Coordinates of C-alpha atoms in Angstrom, one line a residue:
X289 CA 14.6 4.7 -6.0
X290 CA 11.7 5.9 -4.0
X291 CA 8.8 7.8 -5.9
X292 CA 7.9 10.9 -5.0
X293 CA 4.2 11.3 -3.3
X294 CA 3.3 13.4 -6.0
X295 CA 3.8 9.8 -8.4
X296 CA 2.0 7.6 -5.8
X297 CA -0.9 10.1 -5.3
X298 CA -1.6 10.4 -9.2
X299 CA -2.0 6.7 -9.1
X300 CA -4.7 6.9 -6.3
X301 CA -7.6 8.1 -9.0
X302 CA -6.6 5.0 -10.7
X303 CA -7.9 2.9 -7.5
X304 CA -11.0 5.2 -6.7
X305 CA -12.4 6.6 -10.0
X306 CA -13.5 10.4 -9.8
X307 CA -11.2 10.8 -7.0
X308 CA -10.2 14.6 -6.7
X309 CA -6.8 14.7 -5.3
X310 CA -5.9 18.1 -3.9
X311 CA -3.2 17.5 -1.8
X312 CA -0.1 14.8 -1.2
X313 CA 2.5 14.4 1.2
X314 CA 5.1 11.3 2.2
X315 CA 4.1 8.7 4.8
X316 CA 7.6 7.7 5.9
X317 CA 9.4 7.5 8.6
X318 CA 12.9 5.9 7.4
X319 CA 11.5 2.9 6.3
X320 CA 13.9 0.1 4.7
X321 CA 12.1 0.8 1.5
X322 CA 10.0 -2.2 0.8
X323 CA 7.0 -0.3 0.5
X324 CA 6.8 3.2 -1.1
X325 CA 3.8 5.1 0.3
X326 CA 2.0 8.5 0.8
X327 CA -1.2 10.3 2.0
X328 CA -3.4 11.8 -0.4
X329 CA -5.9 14.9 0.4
X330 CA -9.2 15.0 -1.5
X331 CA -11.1 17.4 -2.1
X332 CA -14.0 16.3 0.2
X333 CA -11.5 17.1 3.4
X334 CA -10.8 12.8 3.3
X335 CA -7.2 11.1 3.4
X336 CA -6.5 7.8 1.8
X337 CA -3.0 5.8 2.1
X338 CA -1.2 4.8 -0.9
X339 CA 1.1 2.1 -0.6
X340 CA 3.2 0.6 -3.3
X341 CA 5.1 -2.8 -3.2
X342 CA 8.6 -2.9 -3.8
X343 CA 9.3 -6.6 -4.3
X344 CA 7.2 -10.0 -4.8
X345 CA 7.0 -10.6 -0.7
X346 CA 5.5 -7.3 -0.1
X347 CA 3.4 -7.2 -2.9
X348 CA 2.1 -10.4 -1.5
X349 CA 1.8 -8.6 1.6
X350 CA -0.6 -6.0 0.2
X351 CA -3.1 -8.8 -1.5
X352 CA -3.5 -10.2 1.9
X353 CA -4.2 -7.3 3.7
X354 CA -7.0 -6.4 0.6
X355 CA -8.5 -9.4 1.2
X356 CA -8.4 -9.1 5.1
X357 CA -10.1 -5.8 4.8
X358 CA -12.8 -7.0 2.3
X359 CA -13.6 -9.6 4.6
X360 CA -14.9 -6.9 7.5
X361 CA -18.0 -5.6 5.8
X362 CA -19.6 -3.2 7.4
X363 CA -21.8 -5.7 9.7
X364 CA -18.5 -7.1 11.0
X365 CA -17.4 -3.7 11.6
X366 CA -20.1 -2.3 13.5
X367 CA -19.4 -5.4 16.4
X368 CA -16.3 -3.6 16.8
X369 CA -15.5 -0.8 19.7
X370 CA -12.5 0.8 16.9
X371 CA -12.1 1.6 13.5
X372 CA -10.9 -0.6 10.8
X373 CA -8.9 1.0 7.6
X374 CA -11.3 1.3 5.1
X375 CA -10.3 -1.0 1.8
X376 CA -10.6 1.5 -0.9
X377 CA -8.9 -0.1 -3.9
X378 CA -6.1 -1.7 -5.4
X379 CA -3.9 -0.5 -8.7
X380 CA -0.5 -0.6 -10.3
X381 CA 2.1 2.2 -9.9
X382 CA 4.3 0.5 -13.1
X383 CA 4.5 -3.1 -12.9
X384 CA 4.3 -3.1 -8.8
X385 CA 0.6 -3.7 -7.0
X386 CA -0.7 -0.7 -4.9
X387 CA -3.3 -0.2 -2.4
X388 CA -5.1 2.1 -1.5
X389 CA -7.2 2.7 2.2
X390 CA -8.5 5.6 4.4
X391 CA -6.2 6.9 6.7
X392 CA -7.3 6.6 10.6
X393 CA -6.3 9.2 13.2
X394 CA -4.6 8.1 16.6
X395 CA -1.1 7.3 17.5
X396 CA 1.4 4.7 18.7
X397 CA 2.9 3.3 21.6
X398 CA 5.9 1.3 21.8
X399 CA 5.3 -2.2 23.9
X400 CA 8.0 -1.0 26.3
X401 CA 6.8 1.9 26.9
X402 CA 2.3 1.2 27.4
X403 CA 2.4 1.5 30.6
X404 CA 0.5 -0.7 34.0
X405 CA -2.8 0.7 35.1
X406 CA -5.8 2.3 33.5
X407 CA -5.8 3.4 30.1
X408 CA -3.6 2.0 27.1
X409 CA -3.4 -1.1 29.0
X410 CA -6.9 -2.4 29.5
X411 CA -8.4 -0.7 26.0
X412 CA -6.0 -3.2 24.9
X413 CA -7.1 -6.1 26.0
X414 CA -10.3 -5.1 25.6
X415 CA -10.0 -4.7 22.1
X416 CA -8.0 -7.8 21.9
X417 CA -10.9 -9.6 23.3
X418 CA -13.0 -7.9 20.9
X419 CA -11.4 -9.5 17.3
X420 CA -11.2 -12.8 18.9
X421 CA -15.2 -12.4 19.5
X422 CA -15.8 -12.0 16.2
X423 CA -17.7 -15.4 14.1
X424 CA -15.4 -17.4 12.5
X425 CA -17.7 -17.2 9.6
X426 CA -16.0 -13.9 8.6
X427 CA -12.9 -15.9 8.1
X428 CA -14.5 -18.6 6.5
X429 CA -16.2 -16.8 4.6
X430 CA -13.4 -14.8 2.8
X431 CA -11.3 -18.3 2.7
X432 CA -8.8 -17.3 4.8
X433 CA -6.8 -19.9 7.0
X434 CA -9.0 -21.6 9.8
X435 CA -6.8 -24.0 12.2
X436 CA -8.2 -25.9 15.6
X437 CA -6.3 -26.5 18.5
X438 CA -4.7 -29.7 16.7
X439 CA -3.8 -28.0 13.5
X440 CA -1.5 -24.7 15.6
X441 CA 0.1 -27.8 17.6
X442 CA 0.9 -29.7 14.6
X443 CA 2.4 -26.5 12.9
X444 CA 4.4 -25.5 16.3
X445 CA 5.9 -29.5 16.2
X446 CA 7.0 -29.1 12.3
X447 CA 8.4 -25.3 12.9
X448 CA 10.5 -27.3 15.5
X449 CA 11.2 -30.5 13.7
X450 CA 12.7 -27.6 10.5
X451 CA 14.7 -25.4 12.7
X452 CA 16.1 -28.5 15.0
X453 CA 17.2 -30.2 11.2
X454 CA 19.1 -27.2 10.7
X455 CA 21.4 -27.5 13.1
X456 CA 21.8 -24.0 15.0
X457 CA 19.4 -24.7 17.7
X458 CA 20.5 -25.0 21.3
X459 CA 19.6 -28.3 22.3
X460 CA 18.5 -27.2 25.4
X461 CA 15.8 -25.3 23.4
X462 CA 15.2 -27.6 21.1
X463 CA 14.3 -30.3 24.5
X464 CA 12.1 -27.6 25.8
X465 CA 9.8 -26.9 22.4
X466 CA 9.4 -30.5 21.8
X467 CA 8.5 -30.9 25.5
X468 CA 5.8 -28.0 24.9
X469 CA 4.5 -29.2 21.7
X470 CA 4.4 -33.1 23.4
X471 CA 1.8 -31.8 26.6
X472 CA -1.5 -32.1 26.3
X473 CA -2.2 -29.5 28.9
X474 CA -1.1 -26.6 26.5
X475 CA -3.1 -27.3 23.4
X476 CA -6.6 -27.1 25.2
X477 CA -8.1 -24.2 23.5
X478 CA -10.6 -22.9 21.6
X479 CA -9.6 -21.7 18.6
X480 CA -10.9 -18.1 18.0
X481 CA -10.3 -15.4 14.9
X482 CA -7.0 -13.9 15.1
X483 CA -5.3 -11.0 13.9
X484 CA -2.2 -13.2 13.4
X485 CA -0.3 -11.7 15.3
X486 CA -0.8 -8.4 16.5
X487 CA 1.9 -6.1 17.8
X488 CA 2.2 -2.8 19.9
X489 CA 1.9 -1.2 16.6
X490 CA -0.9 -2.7 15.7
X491 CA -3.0 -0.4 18.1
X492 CA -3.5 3.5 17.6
X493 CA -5.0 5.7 20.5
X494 CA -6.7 8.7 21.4
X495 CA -6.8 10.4 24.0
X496 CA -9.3 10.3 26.7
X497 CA -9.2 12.8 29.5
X498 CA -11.2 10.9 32.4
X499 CA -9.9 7.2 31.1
X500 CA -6.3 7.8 29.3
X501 CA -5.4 6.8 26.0
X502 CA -8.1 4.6 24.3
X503 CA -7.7 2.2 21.5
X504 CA -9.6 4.0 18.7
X505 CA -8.1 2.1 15.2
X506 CA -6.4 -1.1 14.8
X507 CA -4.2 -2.2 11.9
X508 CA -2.2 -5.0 10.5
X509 CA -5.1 -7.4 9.3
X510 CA -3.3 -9.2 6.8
X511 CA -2.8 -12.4 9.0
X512 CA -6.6 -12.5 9.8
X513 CA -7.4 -16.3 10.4
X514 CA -8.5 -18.3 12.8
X515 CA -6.4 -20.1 15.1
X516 CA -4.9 -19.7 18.7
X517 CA -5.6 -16.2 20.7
X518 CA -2.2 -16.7 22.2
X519 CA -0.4 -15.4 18.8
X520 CA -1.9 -11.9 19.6
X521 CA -0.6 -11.7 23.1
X522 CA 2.8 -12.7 22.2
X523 CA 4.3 -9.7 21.6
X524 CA 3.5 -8.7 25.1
X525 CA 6.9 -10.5 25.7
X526 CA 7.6 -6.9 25.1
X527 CA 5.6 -5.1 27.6
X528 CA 6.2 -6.3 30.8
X529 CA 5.0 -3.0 32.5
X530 CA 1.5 -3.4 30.4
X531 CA 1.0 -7.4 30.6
X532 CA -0.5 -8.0 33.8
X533 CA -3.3 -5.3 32.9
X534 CA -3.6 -6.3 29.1
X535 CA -3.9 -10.1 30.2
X536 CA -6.7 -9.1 33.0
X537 CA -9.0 -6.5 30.7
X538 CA -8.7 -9.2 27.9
X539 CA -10.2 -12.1 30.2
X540 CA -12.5 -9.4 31.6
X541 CA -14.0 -8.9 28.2
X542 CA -13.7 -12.4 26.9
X543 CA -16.6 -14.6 26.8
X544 CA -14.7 -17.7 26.5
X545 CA -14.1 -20.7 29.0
X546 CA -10.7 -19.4 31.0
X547 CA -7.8 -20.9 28.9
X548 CA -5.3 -21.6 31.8
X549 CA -2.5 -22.0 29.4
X550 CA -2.9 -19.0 27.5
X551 CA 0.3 -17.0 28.3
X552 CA 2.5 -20.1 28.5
X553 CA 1.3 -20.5 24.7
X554 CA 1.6 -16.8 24.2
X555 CA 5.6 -17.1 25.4
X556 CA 5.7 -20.2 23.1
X557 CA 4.8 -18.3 20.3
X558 CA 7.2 -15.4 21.2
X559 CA 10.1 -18.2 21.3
X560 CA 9.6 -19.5 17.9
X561 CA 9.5 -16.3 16.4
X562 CA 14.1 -16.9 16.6
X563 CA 13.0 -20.1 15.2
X564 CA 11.3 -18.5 12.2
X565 CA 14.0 -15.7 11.9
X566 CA 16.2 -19.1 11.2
X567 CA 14.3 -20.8 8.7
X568 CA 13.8 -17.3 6.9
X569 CA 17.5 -17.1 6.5
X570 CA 17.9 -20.7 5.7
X571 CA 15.3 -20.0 3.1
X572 CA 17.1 -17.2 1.4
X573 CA 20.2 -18.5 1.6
X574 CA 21.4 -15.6 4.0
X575 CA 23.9 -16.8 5.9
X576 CA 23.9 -13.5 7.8
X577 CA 20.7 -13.6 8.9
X578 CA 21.1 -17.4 9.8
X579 CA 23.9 -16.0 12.0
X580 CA 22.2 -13.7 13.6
X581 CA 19.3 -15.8 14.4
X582 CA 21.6 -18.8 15.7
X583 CA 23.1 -16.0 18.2
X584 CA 19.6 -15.2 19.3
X585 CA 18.8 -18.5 20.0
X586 CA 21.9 -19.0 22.0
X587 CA 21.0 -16.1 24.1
X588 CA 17.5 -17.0 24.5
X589 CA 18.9 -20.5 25.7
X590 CA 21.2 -19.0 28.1
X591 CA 18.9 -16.8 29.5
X592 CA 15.5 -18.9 30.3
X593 CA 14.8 -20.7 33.3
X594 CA 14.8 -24.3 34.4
X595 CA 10.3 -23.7 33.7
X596 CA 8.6 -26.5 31.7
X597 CA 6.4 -24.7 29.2
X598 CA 4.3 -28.6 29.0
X599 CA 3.1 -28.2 32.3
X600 CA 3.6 -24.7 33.7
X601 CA -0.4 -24.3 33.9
X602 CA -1.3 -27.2 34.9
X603 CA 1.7 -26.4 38.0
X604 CA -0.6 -23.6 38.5
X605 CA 3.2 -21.5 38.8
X606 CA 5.5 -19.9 37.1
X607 CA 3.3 -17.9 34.4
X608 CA 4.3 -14.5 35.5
X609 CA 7.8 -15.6 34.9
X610 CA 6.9 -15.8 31.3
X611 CA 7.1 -12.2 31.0
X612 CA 10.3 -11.2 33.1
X613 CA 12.6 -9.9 31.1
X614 CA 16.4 -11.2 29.7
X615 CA 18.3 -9.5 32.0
X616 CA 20.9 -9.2 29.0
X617 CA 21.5 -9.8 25.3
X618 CA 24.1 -9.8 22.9
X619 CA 24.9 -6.8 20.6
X620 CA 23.8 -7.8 17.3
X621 CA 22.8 -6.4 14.2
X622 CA 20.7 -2.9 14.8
X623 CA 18.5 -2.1 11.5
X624 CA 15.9 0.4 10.5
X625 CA 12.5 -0.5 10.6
X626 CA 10.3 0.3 7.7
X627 CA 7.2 2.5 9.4
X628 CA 5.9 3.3 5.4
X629 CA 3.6 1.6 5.3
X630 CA 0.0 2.9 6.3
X631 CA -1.8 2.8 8.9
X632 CA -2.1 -0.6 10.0
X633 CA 1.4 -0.9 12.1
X634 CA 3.9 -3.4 10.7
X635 CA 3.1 -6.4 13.3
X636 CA 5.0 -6.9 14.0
X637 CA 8.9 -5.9 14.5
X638 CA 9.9 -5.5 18.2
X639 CA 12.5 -7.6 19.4
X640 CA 14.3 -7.6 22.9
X641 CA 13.4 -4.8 24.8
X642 CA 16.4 -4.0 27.4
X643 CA 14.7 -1.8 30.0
X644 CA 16.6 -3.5 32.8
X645 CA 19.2 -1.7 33.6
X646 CA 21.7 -4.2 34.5
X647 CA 21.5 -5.0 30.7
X648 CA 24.0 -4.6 28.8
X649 CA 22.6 -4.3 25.5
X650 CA 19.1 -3.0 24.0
X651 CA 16.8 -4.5 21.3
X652 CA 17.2 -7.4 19.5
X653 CA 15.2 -8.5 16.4
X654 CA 14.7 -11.3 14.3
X655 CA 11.5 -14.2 12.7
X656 CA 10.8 -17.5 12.3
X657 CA 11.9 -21.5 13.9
X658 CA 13.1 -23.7 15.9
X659 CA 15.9 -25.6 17.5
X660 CA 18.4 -28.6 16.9
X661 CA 18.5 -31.2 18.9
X662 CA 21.7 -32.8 17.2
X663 CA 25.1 -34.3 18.7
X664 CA 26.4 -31.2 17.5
X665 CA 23.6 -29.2 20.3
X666 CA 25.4 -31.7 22.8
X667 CA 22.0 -33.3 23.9
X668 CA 19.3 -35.9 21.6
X669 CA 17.4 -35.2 18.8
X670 CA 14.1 -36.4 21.1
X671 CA 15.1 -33.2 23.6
X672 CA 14.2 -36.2 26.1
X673 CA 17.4 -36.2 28.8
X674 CA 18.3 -32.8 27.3
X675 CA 15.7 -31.3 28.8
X676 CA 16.4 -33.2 32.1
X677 CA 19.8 -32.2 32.2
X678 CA 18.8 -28.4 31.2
X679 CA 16.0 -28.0 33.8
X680 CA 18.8 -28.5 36.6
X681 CA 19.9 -24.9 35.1
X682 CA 18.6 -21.8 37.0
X683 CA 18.9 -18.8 34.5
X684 CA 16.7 -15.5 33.7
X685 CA 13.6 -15.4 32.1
X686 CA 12.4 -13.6 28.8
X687 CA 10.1 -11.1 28.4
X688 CA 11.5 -8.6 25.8
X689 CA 11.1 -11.0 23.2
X690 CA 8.3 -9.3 20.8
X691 CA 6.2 -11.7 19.0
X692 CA 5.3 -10.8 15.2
X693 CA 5.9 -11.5 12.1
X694 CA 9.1 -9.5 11.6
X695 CA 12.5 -9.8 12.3
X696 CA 15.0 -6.8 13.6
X697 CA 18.3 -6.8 14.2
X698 CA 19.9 -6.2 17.5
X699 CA 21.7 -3.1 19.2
X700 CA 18.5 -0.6 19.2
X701 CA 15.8 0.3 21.5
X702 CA 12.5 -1.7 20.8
X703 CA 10.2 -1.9 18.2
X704 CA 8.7 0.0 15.6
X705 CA 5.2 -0.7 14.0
X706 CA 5.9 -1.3 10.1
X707 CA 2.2 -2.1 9.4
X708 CA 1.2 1.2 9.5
X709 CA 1.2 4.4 11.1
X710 CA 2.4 8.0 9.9
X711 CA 5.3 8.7 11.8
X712 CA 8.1 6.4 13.0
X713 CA 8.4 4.1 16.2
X714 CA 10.3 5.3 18.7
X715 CA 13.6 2.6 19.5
X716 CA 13.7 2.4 15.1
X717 CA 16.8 4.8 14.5
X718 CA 19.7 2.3 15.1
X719 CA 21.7 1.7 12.2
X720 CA 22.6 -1.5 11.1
X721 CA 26.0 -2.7 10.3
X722 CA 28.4 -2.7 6.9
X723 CA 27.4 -4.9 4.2
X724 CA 23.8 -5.6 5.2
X725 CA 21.5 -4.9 2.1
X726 CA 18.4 -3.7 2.1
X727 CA 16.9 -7.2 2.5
X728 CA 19.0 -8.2 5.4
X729 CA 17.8 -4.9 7.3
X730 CA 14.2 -6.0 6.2
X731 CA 14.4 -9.3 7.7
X732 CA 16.1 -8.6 10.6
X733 CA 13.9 -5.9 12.1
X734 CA 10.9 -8.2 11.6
X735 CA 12.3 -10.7 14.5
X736 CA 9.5 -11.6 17.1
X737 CA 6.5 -9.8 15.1
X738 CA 5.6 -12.2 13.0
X739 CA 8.4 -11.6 10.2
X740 CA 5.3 -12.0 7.6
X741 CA 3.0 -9.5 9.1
X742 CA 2.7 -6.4 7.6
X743 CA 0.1 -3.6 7.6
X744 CA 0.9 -0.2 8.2
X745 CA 2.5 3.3 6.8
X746 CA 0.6 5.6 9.2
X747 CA 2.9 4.7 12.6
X748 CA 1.7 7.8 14.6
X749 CA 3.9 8.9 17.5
X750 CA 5.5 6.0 19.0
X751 CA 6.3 6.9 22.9
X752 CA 2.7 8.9 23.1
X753 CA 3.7 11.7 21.0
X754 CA 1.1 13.0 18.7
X755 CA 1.4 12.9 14.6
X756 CA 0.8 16.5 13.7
X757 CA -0.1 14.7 10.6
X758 CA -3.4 14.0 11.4

């Protein structure tokens, strides 16, 4: 049962001592209830987010994203052009963990909706650019995950190797992961601090009358590491309006050697998010979810091109394609997306995105792995004449695959931002079907955000509407 904001609120003196509370309200916005949370008023006019965990994962969640957020001291901060949630403290509301952080002002955008030219766009990339220019000693430091360009391939090969053995990979995706993870080409990077995987809810605007809207906060910090810059661009997969300009104001503003393979990686990423959705299931013993995630990865393999992620780059062709959309998914499972959490939006949690109108379906949302390559796939284990035979294959491309952590399910509109933010995403409201739990709705709105990711119960305004919260 959810607590009241008046509950969560008392707990906040608990967290800041001499804390004078003089006001609460809910931070909801139809949330799958894993995290109970709420805005408290002091009396010094400031806002603070309380968010409570409702089971082990989430509180697990919350410790991350307090240690993320003690790790950006107020040095760190000041390199960066936007605000970071302030960690305030941490408590108990019963026996489940609490924390508590400043609320920032701004609102959301859903990746389908940013849209091309100046703007949303380019204060993206630029503030993209802008964590991944931050020393690696601030992860090190905090000793938080730090992976070179050897270590993310190594990962990608076993996240393959697990979601082939499972059998319910395509083997025509299964050919083309290996034959990503196996070129040299792709894996030429330098390895930079990383949100994790940010999201389109990850990033909360203002206004700006002679520029448009301006990244002014950014949430969902619980992933900080270092590793490869591609994971953050992923969910742009989802954006394909926005991508172009995102991907030039971020190499604009980087001052790194130009990465020629970073948006084949970045599609990689977004790929293996079904393969993660998988593994989750398998892990939980959900044979719905592994369902669901099996007919995601059938789509996905019906619907790319004959393209070689290995050596798109070094072909010099064929990146743009990365981020054409699927001309058309299956209906699947639609579930609510939890947007309760504060204001770091939920990274991730955006799934297919069906803005073509040929398509016959919307969203689609899942988290986590990679395919089979079995007799039962119809093609080698190795993905070797697989591929060969699948590359003969013209299809359509993907774009509206959202990167994250997350995992949704699939007849709605987009994505919502569960990391964070006050009001819901728009493209959340679908419902999702008889007999899934509140676990299964969970899981599968988390598909291509980074199904681990989340940071956020202060999702303001969604489609560039304005939280009157704020």
């Amino acid at each position: 049962m959810a607590r009241s904001p008046f509950t969560l609120v008392a707990a906040v003196t608990a967290a800041l001592p001499g804390a004078d509370v003089t006001g609460a309200r809910a931070l909801t916005a139809g949330g799958d209830g894993r995290f109970d949370s709420a805005v408290a008023t002091l009396a010094d006019g400031r806002e603070l987010v309380i968010r409570v965990a409702e089971d082990d994962e989430a509180a697990l969640e919350l410790a991350e994203e307090a240690i993320a957020l003690r790790a950006l001291t107020s040095g760190v901060r000041e390199m960066l052009p936007f605000a970071v949630p302030e960690y305030v403290g941490e408590t108990r509301v019963g026996e489940a963990r609490a924390l508590v952080t400043d609320l920032l002002p701004g609102f959301q955008i859903d990746a389908p909706h940013v849209p091309a030219g100046r703007g949303a766009a380019p204060s993206i990339g630029a503030a993209t650019a802008a964590v991944h220019a931050l020393p690696a000693s601030v992860v090190r430091g905090a000793g938080l995950t730090v992976r070179d360009a050897a270590d993310v391939r190594r990962e990608v090969e076993q996240l393959v190797d697990r979601a082939a053995a499972t059998g319910r990979v395509p083997a025509r995706l299964t050919a083309r992961w290996r034959d990503a993870a196996g070129g040299d080409a792709l894996w030429r990077f330098e390895s930079t601090v990383t949100l994790g995987g940010a999201q389109a809810g990850s990033f909360l605007f203002q206004d700006d009358t002679e520029h448009g809207p301006q990244v002014t906060g950014v949430l969902g910090w619980r992933g900080l590491s270092v590793g490869d810059p591609a994971v953050d661009l992923s969910w742009l997969s989802a954006a394909p309006d926005a991508a172009e300009d995102v991907h030039a104001a971020y190499l604009r503003a980087s001052a790194r050697a130009v990465d020629e393979a970073l948006r084949v990686r970045a599609r990689l990423h977004a790929e293996l998010e079904f393969a993660r959705w998988l593994l989750h299931g398998e892990s939980l013993h959900r044979p719905d979810i592994v369902d669901d995630a099996a007919a995601l990865l059938e789509s996905l393999a019906e619907g790319l091109r004959a393209d070689d992620l290995a050596v798109i780059a070094a072909k010099g062709a064929g990146v743009d394609s990365a981020l054409e959309a699927v001309g058309r998914v299956p209906e699947t499972v639609a579930v609510a997306v939890d947007t309760s959490m504060q204001t770091d939006a939920y990274r991730p949690e955006e799934l297919w995105s069906a803005d073509d109108p040929s398509a016959d379906t919307g969203a689609v949302g899942a988290a986590d792995a990679a395919g089979a390559g079995s007799a039962a796939d119809g093609g080698p284990a190795d993905g070797g004449s697989a591929a060969d035979a699948e590359r003969g294959t013209p299809t359509q491309d993907l774009t509206e695959v959202t990167g994250v952590r997350g995992s949704s399910g699939g007849g709605a509109t987009g994505a919502a931002p569960s990391d964070g933010a006050v009001t819901g995403s728009a493209g959340s409201g679908d419902a999702g079907p008889e007999g899934l739990d509140d676990e299964a709705q969970r899981a599968a709105r988390a598909a291509l955000q980074r199904w681990t990711s989340s940071a956020s119960d202060q999702t303001r305004s969604s489609r560039m509407t304005r939280s009157s919260d704020t």
